[in-house]
Coordinates of C-alpha atoms and ligand atoms in Angstrom, one line a residue:
Chain A
X12 CA 0.0 0.0 0.0
X13 CA 1.3 3.4 -0.9
X14 CA 0.8 6.3 1.5
X15 CA 0.1 8.6 -1.5
X16 CA -1.4 7.9 -4.9
X17 CA 1.9 8.0 -6.6
X18 CA 2.9 9.9 -9.7
X19 CA 0.9 10.3 -12.9
X20 CA 2.9 9.1 -15.9
X21 CA 5.6 11.2 -17.5
X22 CA 8.7 10.8 -19.7
X23 CA 12.1 11.3 -18.2
X24 CA 15.1 12.7 -20.1
X25 CA 18.6 13.3 -18.7
X26 CA 19.9 16.3 -20.5
X27 CA 23.5 16.6 -21.6
X28 CA 23.7 20.2 -22.9
X29 CA 21.9 23.4 -22.0
X30 CA 21.0 23.9 -25.7
X31 CA 19.2 20.5 -25.6
X32 CA 17.2 21.7 -22.5
X33 CA 16.2 24.9 -24.3
X34 CA 15.0 22.9 -27.3
X35 CA 12.9 20.6 -25.1
X36 CA 11.4 23.6 -23.3
X37 CA 10.6 25.3 -26.6
X38 CA 9.1 22.1 -28.0
X39 CA 7.0 21.1 -25.0
X40 CA 6.3 24.4 -23.2
X41 CA 4.5 24.1 -19.9
X42 CA 4.2 20.3 -20.3
X43 CA 8.0 20.1 -19.6
X44 CA 9.5 20.6 -16.1
X45 CA 13.1 20.8 -15.1
X46 CA 14.4 18.4 -12.4
X47 CA 17.3 18.9 -10.0
X48 CA 17.0 17.4 -6.6
X49 CA 13.3 17.1 -7.1
X50 CA 12.5 18.0 -3.4
X51 CA 10.1 20.6 -4.5
X52 CA 9.1 19.3 -8.0
X53 CA 8.4 15.7 -7.0
X54 CA 6.3 16.8 -4.0
X55 CA 4.1 19.0 -6.2
X56 CA 3.8 16.3 -8.8
X57 CA 2.8 13.7 -6.3
X58 CA 0.2 16.0 -4.8
X59 CA -1.2 16.5 -8.3
X60 CA -0.5 20.3 -8.3
X61 CA 1.4 20.0 -11.6
X62 CA 1.3 17.2 -14.1
X63 CA 4.2 17.5 -16.5
X64 CA 4.4 15.1 -19.4
X65 CA 8.1 15.5 -19.6
X66 CA 10.7 15.7 -16.8
X67 CA 14.1 17.0 -17.9
X68 CA 16.9 16.2 -15.5
X69 CA 19.3 19.1 -15.7
X70 CA 21.6 18.5 -12.7
X71 CA 24.2 16.6 -14.8
X72 CA 24.8 19.4 -17.3
X73 CA 28.5 20.3 -17.5
X74 CA 29.6 22.6 -14.6
X75 CA 26.2 22.5 -12.9
X76 CA 27.7 21.2 -9.6
X77 CA 30.9 23.1 -9.6
X78 CA 32.0 25.9 -7.3
X79 CA 34.5 28.1 -9.1
X80 CA 36.5 31.1 -7.7
X81 CA 37.4 33.6 -10.4
X82 CA 40.6 35.7 -10.3
X83 CA 38.7 39.0 -9.7
X84 CA 37.3 37.5 -6.5
X85 CA 33.9 36.3 -7.7
X86 CA 32.6 33.0 -6.7
X87 CA 30.2 31.1 -9.0
X88 CA 28.1 28.2 -7.7
X89 CA 26.5 25.9 -10.2
X90 CA 22.8 25.7 -9.9
X91 CA 22.9 22.0 -9.0
X92 CA 25.3 22.5 -6.1
X93 CA 23.6 20.8 -3.2
X94 CA 22.9 22.4 0.2
X95 CA 25.4 20.1 1.8
X96 CA 28.1 20.9 -0.8
X97 CA 27.4 24.6 -0.3
X98 CA 27.5 24.4 3.5
X99 CA 30.7 22.4 3.5
X100 CA 32.6 24.3 0.8
X101 CA 35.7 26.0 2.3
X102 CA 35.5 29.1 0.2
X103 CA 31.8 29.5 0.8
X104 CA 32.3 29.1 4.5
X105 CA 35.2 31.5 4.7
X106 CA 33.9 34.3 2.4
X107 CA 30.1 33.9 2.4
X108 CA 29.4 32.4 5.9
X109 CA 25.8 33.6 5.9
X110 CA 25.1 31.6 2.7
X111 CA 26.7 28.5 4.2
X112 CA 24.6 28.9 7.3
X113 CA 21.4 29.3 5.2
X114 CA 22.2 26.2 3.3
X115 CA 22.8 24.2 6.5
X116 CA 19.5 25.3 7.9
X117 CA 17.5 23.6 5.1
X118 CA 15.5 20.5 6.1
X119 CA 17.6 17.4 7.1
X120 CA 21.0 16.1 6.2
X121 CA 19.6 13.5 3.8
X122 CA 17.4 16.1 2.1
X123 CA 20.3 18.5 1.8
X124 CA 22.2 15.9 -0.2
X125 CA 19.5 16.3 -2.9
X126 CA 18.2 19.9 -2.5
X127 CA 20.1 22.3 -4.7
X128 CA 20.8 26.0 -4.6
X129 CA 19.2 26.6 -8.0
X130 CA 16.1 24.5 -7.2
X131 CA 15.6 26.6 -4.0
X132 CA 15.8 29.9 -5.9
X133 CA 13.9 28.8 -9.1
X134 CA 11.1 27.4 -7.0
X135 CA 10.4 31.0 -6.1
X136 CA 9.1 30.2 -2.6
X137 CA 9.0 33.1 -0.1
X138 CA 10.4 30.6 2.4
X139 CA 13.5 29.7 0.4
X140 CA 16.3 29.8 3.0
X141 CA 19.1 30.7 0.5
X142 CA 17.0 33.6 -0.9
X143 CA 17.8 36.2 1.8
X144 CA 21.5 35.2 1.8
X145 CA 21.7 35.6 -2.0
X146 CA 19.9 39.0 -1.8
X147 CA 22.2 40.5 0.8
X148 CA 25.3 39.1 -1.1
X149 CA 23.9 40.7 -4.3
X150 CA 24.3 37.5 -6.2
X151 CA 23.5 37.4 -9.9
X152 CA 21.4 34.6 -11.4
X153 CA 23.0 33.1 -14.5
X154 CA 20.3 32.2 -16.9
X155 CA 20.7 30.3 -20.2
X156 CA 18.3 30.6 -23.0
X157 CA 17.7 31.2 -26.7
X158 CA 18.9 34.8 -26.7
X159 CA 21.4 36.6 -28.9
X160 CA 24.2 37.4 -29.0
X161 CA 25.1 35.3 -25.9
X162 CA 22.9 32.5 -24.7
X163 CA 23.6 33.6 -21.2
X164 CA 22.1 36.6 -19.3
X165 CA 22.5 37.7 -15.7
X166 CA 19.7 38.9 -13.5
X167 CA 20.5 40.5 -10.2
X168 CA 19.0 38.7 -7.3
X169 CA 17.0 41.8 -6.4
X170 CA 15.1 41.6 -9.7
X171 CA 14.7 37.8 -9.8
X172 CA 11.9 37.1 -7.3
X173 CA 8.5 38.4 -8.6
X174 CA 5.9 36.7 -6.5
X175 CA 5.1 33.4 -4.9
X176 CA 6.3 30.8 -7.3
X177 CA 7.2 33.5 -9.9
X178 CA 10.6 34.5 -10.9
X179 CA 12.3 36.4 -13.8
X180 CA 13.0 33.1 -15.6
X181 CA 11.4 33.3 -19.0
X182 CA 9.8 30.5 -21.0
X183 CA 12.6 28.4 -22.4
X184 CA 15.2 29.5 -19.9
X185 CA 17.1 27.6 -17.2
X186 CA 19.3 28.7 -14.4
X187 CA 22.9 27.4 -14.7
X188 CA 24.4 29.1 -11.7
X189 CA 24.7 32.0 -9.3
X190 CA 27.6 34.5 -9.4
X191 CA 28.6 36.1 -6.2
X192 CA 30.7 39.3 -6.3
X193 CA 33.5 39.4 -3.7
X194 CA 32.0 40.0 -0.3
X195 CA 32.5 43.6 1.0
X196 CA 35.9 44.0 2.8
X197 CA 35.6 43.2 6.5
X198 CA 32.1 41.9 6.2
X199 CA 30.4 39.6 8.7
X200 CA 27.3 37.6 7.6
X201 CA 24.7 35.5 9.5
X202 CA 21.4 33.7 8.7
X203 CA 19.0 33.3 11.6
X204 CA 16.0 31.0 11.1
X205 CA 13.0 30.3 13.2
X206 CA 11.2 27.1 12.5
X207 CA 8.3 25.4 14.3
X208 CA 10.9 23.0 15.7
X209 CA 14.6 23.4 16.1
X210 CA 15.5 22.0 12.7
X211 CA 14.1 20.3 9.6
X212 CA 11.2 22.6 8.9
X213 CA 10.5 25.5 6.6
X214 CA 11.2 28.9 8.1
X215 CA 8.5 30.8 10.0
X216 CA 10.9 33.7 9.7
X217 CA 14.4 33.8 8.2
X218 CA 16.7 36.8 8.5
X219 CA 20.0 37.3 6.7
X220 CA 22.3 40.1 8.0
X221 CA 25.5 41.3 6.4
X222 CA 27.5 44.1 8.0
X223 CA 30.7 45.8 6.9
X224 CA 32.6 49.0 7.4
X225 CA 32.0 51.7 4.8
X226 CA 33.4 55.3 4.9
X227 CA 30.6 56.5 2.6
X228 CA 27.9 55.8 5.2
X229 CA 27.4 58.5 7.9
X230 CA 27.6 55.8 10.6
X231 CA 30.8 54.3 9.1
X232 CA 29.0 51.0 8.5
X233 CA 26.5 49.5 6.2
X234 CA 24.2 46.6 7.0
X235 CA 22.1 44.6 4.5
X236 CA 19.0 42.7 5.7
X237 CA 17.2 40.0 3.8
X238 CA 13.9 38.4 5.0
X239 CA 12.3 35.0 4.2
X240 CA 8.7 33.8 4.9
X241 CA 7.3 37.2 5.7
X242 CA 6.2 38.6 2.2
X243 CA 5.1 37.2 -1.1
X244 CA 8.8 36.9 -2.0
X245 CA 12.0 37.0 -0.2
X246 CA 12.9 40.7 0.3
X247 CA 15.5 43.2 1.3
X248 CA 14.5 45.5 4.3
X249 CA 15.7 48.7 2.6
X250 CA 14.3 51.2 5.2
X251 CA 16.0 49.3 8.0
X252 CA 19.2 49.4 6.0
X253 CA 18.9 53.2 5.7
X254 CA 18.4 53.5 9.5
X255 CA 21.6 51.5 10.0
X256 CA 23.6 53.6 7.5
X257 CA 22.6 56.8 9.3
X258 CA 23.7 55.2 12.6
X259 CA 25.4 55.5 15.1
X260 CA 25.8 51.7 15.3
X261 CA 24.6 50.3 18.7
X262 CA 21.6 49.1 20.5
X263 CA 19.3 52.1 20.0
X264 CA 19.9 52.1 16.2
X265 CA 19.5 48.4 16.0
X266 CA 16.2 48.5 17.8
X267 CA 14.9 51.2 15.4
X268 CA 16.2 49.2 12.4
X269 CA 14.5 46.0 13.7
X270 CA 11.2 47.9 14.0
X271 CA 11.7 49.1 10.4
X272 CA 12.3 45.5 9.3
X273 CA 9.0 44.5 11.0
X274 CA 7.3 47.3 9.0
X275 CA 8.7 46.0 5.7
X276 CA 7.3 42.5 6.4
X277 CA 3.9 41.7 4.9
X278 CA 3.4 38.3 6.6
X279 CA 0.3 36.1 6.3
X280 CA -1.4 33.6 8.7
X281 CA -0.7 30.0 7.7
X282 CA -0.2 26.6 9.3
X283 CA 3.2 27.6 10.5
X284 CA 2.4 30.8 12.3
X285 CA 0.1 33.8 12.6
X286 CA 1.0 37.1 10.8
X287 CA 1.3 38.9 14.1
X288 CA 3.7 36.3 15.5
X289 CA 5.7 36.5 12.3
X290 CA 6.0 40.3 12.4
X291 CA 7.2 40.2 16.1
X292 CA 9.7 37.5 15.2
X293 CA 11.1 39.6 12.3
X294 CA 11.8 42.3 14.8
X295 CA 13.4 39.9 17.3
X296 CA 15.5 37.9 14.8
X297 CA 16.7 41.1 13.1
X298 CA 17.7 42.6 16.4
X299 CA 19.5 39.4 17.4
X300 CA 21.2 39.2 14.0
X301 CA 22.4 42.8 14.2
X302 CA 23.8 42.4 17.7
X303 CA 25.7 39.3 16.7
X304 CA 27.1 40.7 13.5
X305 CA 28.0 43.9 15.3
X306 CA 29.8 42.0 18.0
X307 CA 31.9 40.2 15.4
X308 CA 32.6 43.5 13.5
X309 CA 33.9 45.0 16.7
X310 CA 36.3 42.0 17.2
X311 CA 37.8 42.3 13.7
Chain B
X15 CA 5.6 6.8 -20.6
X16 CA 9.3 6.1 -21.1
X17 CA 10.8 2.9 -19.6
X18 CA 14.5 2.6 -18.8
X19 CA 16.8 -0.3 -18.2
X20 CA 19.2 0.8 -15.6
X21 CA 22.2 -0.9 -14.1
X22 CA 22.7 -0.3 -10.4
X23 CA 24.8 -1.8 -7.7
X24 CA 22.7 -2.6 -4.6
X25 CA 24.4 -3.8 -1.5
X26 CA 27.4 -4.9 -3.5
X27 CA 25.6 -6.9 -6.2
X28 CA 25.0 -5.7 -9.8
X29 CA 21.4 -5.4 -10.8
X30 CA 19.8 -4.7 -14.1
X31 CA 16.3 -3.3 -13.6
X32 CA 13.6 -2.2 -16.0
X33 CA 11.8 0.8 -14.5
X34 CA 9.1 3.2 -15.7
X35 CA 10.1 6.8 -15.4
X36 CA 7.6 7.5 -12.6
X37 CA 8.9 4.8 -10.3
X38 CA 10.9 6.0 -7.2
X39 CA 14.0 4.4 -5.9
X40 CA 11.9 3.4 -2.8
X41 CA 9.4 1.5 -5.0
X42 CA 12.2 -0.1 -7.0
X43 CA 13.9 -1.4 -3.9
X44 CA 10.7 -2.7 -2.3
X45 CA 8.7 -3.9 -5.3
X46 CA 11.3 -4.9 -7.9
X47 CA 14.2 -6.1 -5.7
X48 CA 12.1 -7.3 -2.7
X49 CA 14.3 -5.3 -0.3
X50 CA 11.5 -4.4 2.1
X51 CA 13.8 -3.3 4.9
X52 CA 13.6 0.3 3.5
X53 CA 10.2 1.7 4.7
X54 CA 7.6 3.9 3.1
X55 CA 6.4 6.3 5.8
X56 CA 5.4 9.6 4.2
X57 CA 6.6 9.6 0.6
X58 CA 7.3 13.3 1.0
X59 CA 10.8 13.6 2.3
X60 CA 9.7 14.3 5.9
X61 CA 10.1 11.1 7.9
X62 CA 13.4 9.4 6.8
X63 CA 12.0 5.9 7.0
X64 CA 13.1 5.4 3.4
X65 CA 16.7 6.6 4.0
X66 CA 19.4 4.7 1.9
X67 CA 22.9 5.4 0.9
X68 CA 23.4 6.6 -2.7
X69 CA 27.1 6.5 -3.6
X70 CA 27.8 6.5 0.2
X71 CA 25.6 9.5 1.1
X72 CA 22.2 9.3 2.7
X73 CA 19.1 10.3 0.7
X74 CA 15.4 9.9 1.0
X75 CA 14.6 7.1 -1.5
X76 CA 11.0 8.3 -1.9
X77 CA 12.4 11.6 -3.4
X78 CA 14.7 10.0 -6.0
X79 CA 13.5 8.5 -9.3
X80 CA 14.7 5.0 -9.9
X81 CA 16.0 6.0 -13.3
X82 CA 18.3 8.6 -11.7
X83 CA 20.4 5.9 -10.0
X84 CA 21.6 4.4 -13.3
X85 CA 25.2 3.5 -12.9
X86 CA 25.3 4.3 -9.2
X87 CA 25.6 2.4 -5.9
X88 CA 22.9 2.0 -3.3
X89 CA 23.2 0.6 0.2
X90 CA 20.1 -0.3 2.1
X91 CA 19.7 -1.6 5.7
X92 CA 20.0 -5.1 4.3
X93 CA 23.5 -4.2 3.3
X94 CA 24.8 -3.3 6.8
X95 CA 25.2 -6.8 8.3
X96 CA 28.0 -9.0 7.0
X97 CA 28.5 -12.8 7.2
X98 CA 25.5 -13.1 9.6
X99 CA 27.1 -10.5 11.9
X100 CA 25.2 -7.3 12.7
X101 CA 27.1 -4.1 12.0
X102 CA 28.2 -2.3 15.2
X103 CA 25.4 0.3 14.8
X104 CA 22.8 -2.4 14.6
X105 CA 24.2 -4.3 17.5
X106 CA 24.2 -1.1 19.6
X107 CA 20.6 -0.4 18.8
X108 CA 19.7 -3.9 20.0
X109 CA 21.7 -3.6 23.2
X110 CA 20.5 -0.1 24.1
X111 CA 16.8 -0.7 23.2
X112 CA 16.8 1.8 20.4
X113 CA 14.1 -0.2 18.6
X114 CA 10.4 -0.4 19.6
X115 CA 7.9 -0.8 16.7
X116 CA 11.0 -0.8 14.3
X117 CA 9.4 1.2 11.5
X118 CA 12.0 4.1 11.8
X119 CA 14.9 1.7 12.5
X120 CA 16.2 1.0 9.0
X121 CA 16.4 4.7 8.2
X122 CA 17.9 5.5 11.6
X123 CA 20.6 2.9 11.1
X124 CA 21.5 4.3 7.7
X125 CA 21.7 7.9 9.0
X126 CA 23.6 6.8 12.1
X127 CA 26.0 4.8 10.0
X128 CA 26.6 7.7 7.7
X129 CA 27.1 10.1 10.6
X130 CA 29.8 7.9 12.2
X131 CA 31.6 7.5 8.8
X132 CA 32.0 11.3 8.5
X133 CA 32.3 12.0 12.2
X134 CA 33.5 9.0 14.3
X135 CA 33.2 10.9 17.6
X136 CA 30.0 13.0 17.5
X137 CA 28.7 15.0 20.4
X138 CA 25.1 14.4 21.5
X139 CA 24.0 17.6 19.8
X140 CA 25.7 16.4 16.5
X141 CA 23.9 13.0 16.8
X142 CA 20.6 14.8 17.3
X143 CA 21.3 17.1 14.3
X144 CA 22.2 14.2 12.1
X145 CA 19.0 12.4 12.9
X146 CA 16.7 15.4 12.4
X147 CA 15.4 13.9 9.2
X148 CA 14.5 10.5 10.9
X149 CA 11.3 10.6 12.9
X150 CA 10.5 8.1 15.5
X151 CA 7.0 7.8 17.1
X152 CA 8.0 5.3 19.8
X153 CA 11.3 5.7 21.5
X154 CA 11.5 9.4 22.4
X155 CA 14.9 9.3 20.8
X156 CA 16.9 9.0 24.1
X157 CA 17.8 5.3 23.6
X158 CA 18.5 5.9 19.9
X159 CA 21.0 8.7 20.8
X160 CA 22.6 6.3 23.4
X161 CA 22.8 3.6 20.9
X162 CA 24.7 5.8 18.5
X163 CA 27.0 6.9 21.3
X164 CA 27.7 3.2 22.1
X165 CA 28.3 2.4 18.4
X166 CA 30.8 5.3 18.3
X167 CA 32.7 3.8 21.2
X168 CA 32.5 0.4 19.7
X169 CA 33.9 1.4 16.3
X170 CA 37.3 2.6 17.7
Ligands
FAD13 C1 10.7 17.7 3.8 C2 11.1 18.9 3.2 C3 11.7 19.9 3.9 C4 12.1 21.1 3.3 N1 12.7 22.1 4.1 C5 13.1 23.2 3.5 C6 13.7 24.3 4.3 O1 13.9 24.1 5.5 N2 14.1 25.4 3.6 C7 13.9 25.6 2.3 O2 14.3 26.7 1.8 N3 13.4 24.7 1.5 C8 12.9 23.5 2.1 N4 12.3 22.5 1.3 C9 12.1 22.8 -0.1 C10 13.2 22.2 -1.1 O3 13.9 21.2 -0.5 C11 14.2 23.3 -1.5 O4 13.6 24.4 -2.0 C12 15.3 22.8 -2.4 O5 16.4 23.6 -2.4 C13 14.8 22.7 -3.9 O6 15.9 22.2 -4.7 P1 15.7 21.0 -5.7 O7 17.0 20.8 -6.3 O8 15.2 19.8 -4.9 O9 14.7 21.5 -6.7 P2 13.7 20.8 -7.7 O10 12.5 20.3 -6.9 O11 14.4 19.9 -8.6 O12 13.2 22.1 -8.5 C14 12.5 23.2 -7.9 C15 11.8 24.0 -9.0 O13 12.7 24.7 -9.8 C16 12.6 24.3 -11.2 N5 14.0 24.1 -11.7 C17 14.8 23.1 -11.3 N6 16.0 23.3 -11.9 C18 15.9 24.5 -12.6 C19 16.8 25.2 -13.5 N7 18.1 24.8 -13.6 N8 16.4 26.3 -14.1 C20 15.1 26.7 -13.9 N9 14.2 26.1 -13.1 C21 14.6 25.0 -12.5 C22 11.8 23.0 -11.1 O14 11.1 22.8 -12.3 C23 10.9 23.2 -10.0 O15 9.8 24.0 -10.3 C24 11.9 21.3 1.9 C25 11.4 20.3 1.1 C26 11.0 19.1 1.7 C27 10.4 18.0 0.9
FES14 S1 9.0 7.8 3.2 FE1 10.7 9.0 2.4 S2 10.9 10.5 3.9 FE2 9.1 9.5 4.6
FES15 S1 10.6 2.6 17.0 FE1 8.6 2.9 16.3 S2 8.9 4.7 15.0 FE2 10.8 4.4 15.9

């Protein structure tokens, strides 16, 4: 006996080149879906939310699971890099610790062996844990499609998330990676996540904080704040960031910024938490994140 | 619907299996290879009863398509014991009473085994973290944690 009805029928193709994927997407349109770890896709197929006729496995495309550091200090993570690979990668841990922490916060160890960075972002969930980290690191989504002159275009993370389940991916496009610019000099990053239990669950609230010294800010520091699970998409808390740039850094400013982050949130009631609880938790987690990042900034 | 003949090594033996594209690794193990040690709890990646090793790393077999394991290596709970001897993690579960109804046990054993491979001396917190994806409705986890601690001591 199966616990669930099982999958409707579909064809499976393992793609070898991105051009082949684009051809299949153009040929089959909405009836084709891309598969990486399948931890979002297979759940939705099993629940009958989507019924693709063709499943195209894209995780074995060349370079899809590589992490590459470029000479100019960029780091590019292939879209099929798994959460466990991201969380364990020495360069990601050293230079983008908030991203490593976000990846490690996803679900369980065995699920993180399958769940990928690209799948997390392309799924477009407001609860995607890597979303806020990618936003504050100002990552750029590398999208492959049938465009001229180059088949590849880059979309800044800030322009990628459009609504629940909606992203800037166009019909016939796939994500091949995410390019992270060098982290700001002297930066400290963290990702704080509140789930219903201590681990293994989607975020009730997730907060990414990145802080770094910056002479052009009146306070001498800038902070970037990204939020998960409190709006139709993952978002930056811009007004809170302005409060922090004005300064001076310290408890009073952090409290005001945390209040601003709460204002930026547009949470809903759902099975995981009420909107009012979420809003209060945005404030608390933002404040905690700012204190922790500031403490580290003072040590450096 | 497409069908695929895949070659996969399961618990050390080479298998050639004909699978439809919508069959999961969990279904293939249980229904095609009669390896019913691996359990079907939720079919949604939540409970961990279906945990197996894929190329040495634990995954939820209910979230993997059988066709995806072509050319790869799978270890199930049936592959842990050797020559009629329980593996040290299995033995420790028996001795510490880490098993009640037993439904979560195969997945627990695979996850615990994998933890000790990558971290031979885990702290209690590390054990609990590693088993976050394995739900148990009976034991309250305390005896399971103790069993993993005992296995860690036994492996040295
Ligand atoms: C039990 C459980 C717990 C979970 N817990 C968490 C959690 O704590 N935090 C969290 O953020 N998420 C969680 N998730 C959701 C999920 O695991 C993650 O979002 C994961 O990162 C998705 O990656 P994937 O590789 O499995 O994506 P897939 O399911 O393979 O794909 C996701 C979506 O992106 C599309 N897609 C895939 N590849 C591409 C591509 N290259 N280009 C364009 N589109 C593409 C797919 O068609 C699909 O719509 C959980 C899921 C489960 C089942
Ligand atoms: S049956 Fe696979 S996780 Fe529950
Ligand atoms: S022993 Fe019954 S579920 Fe764990």
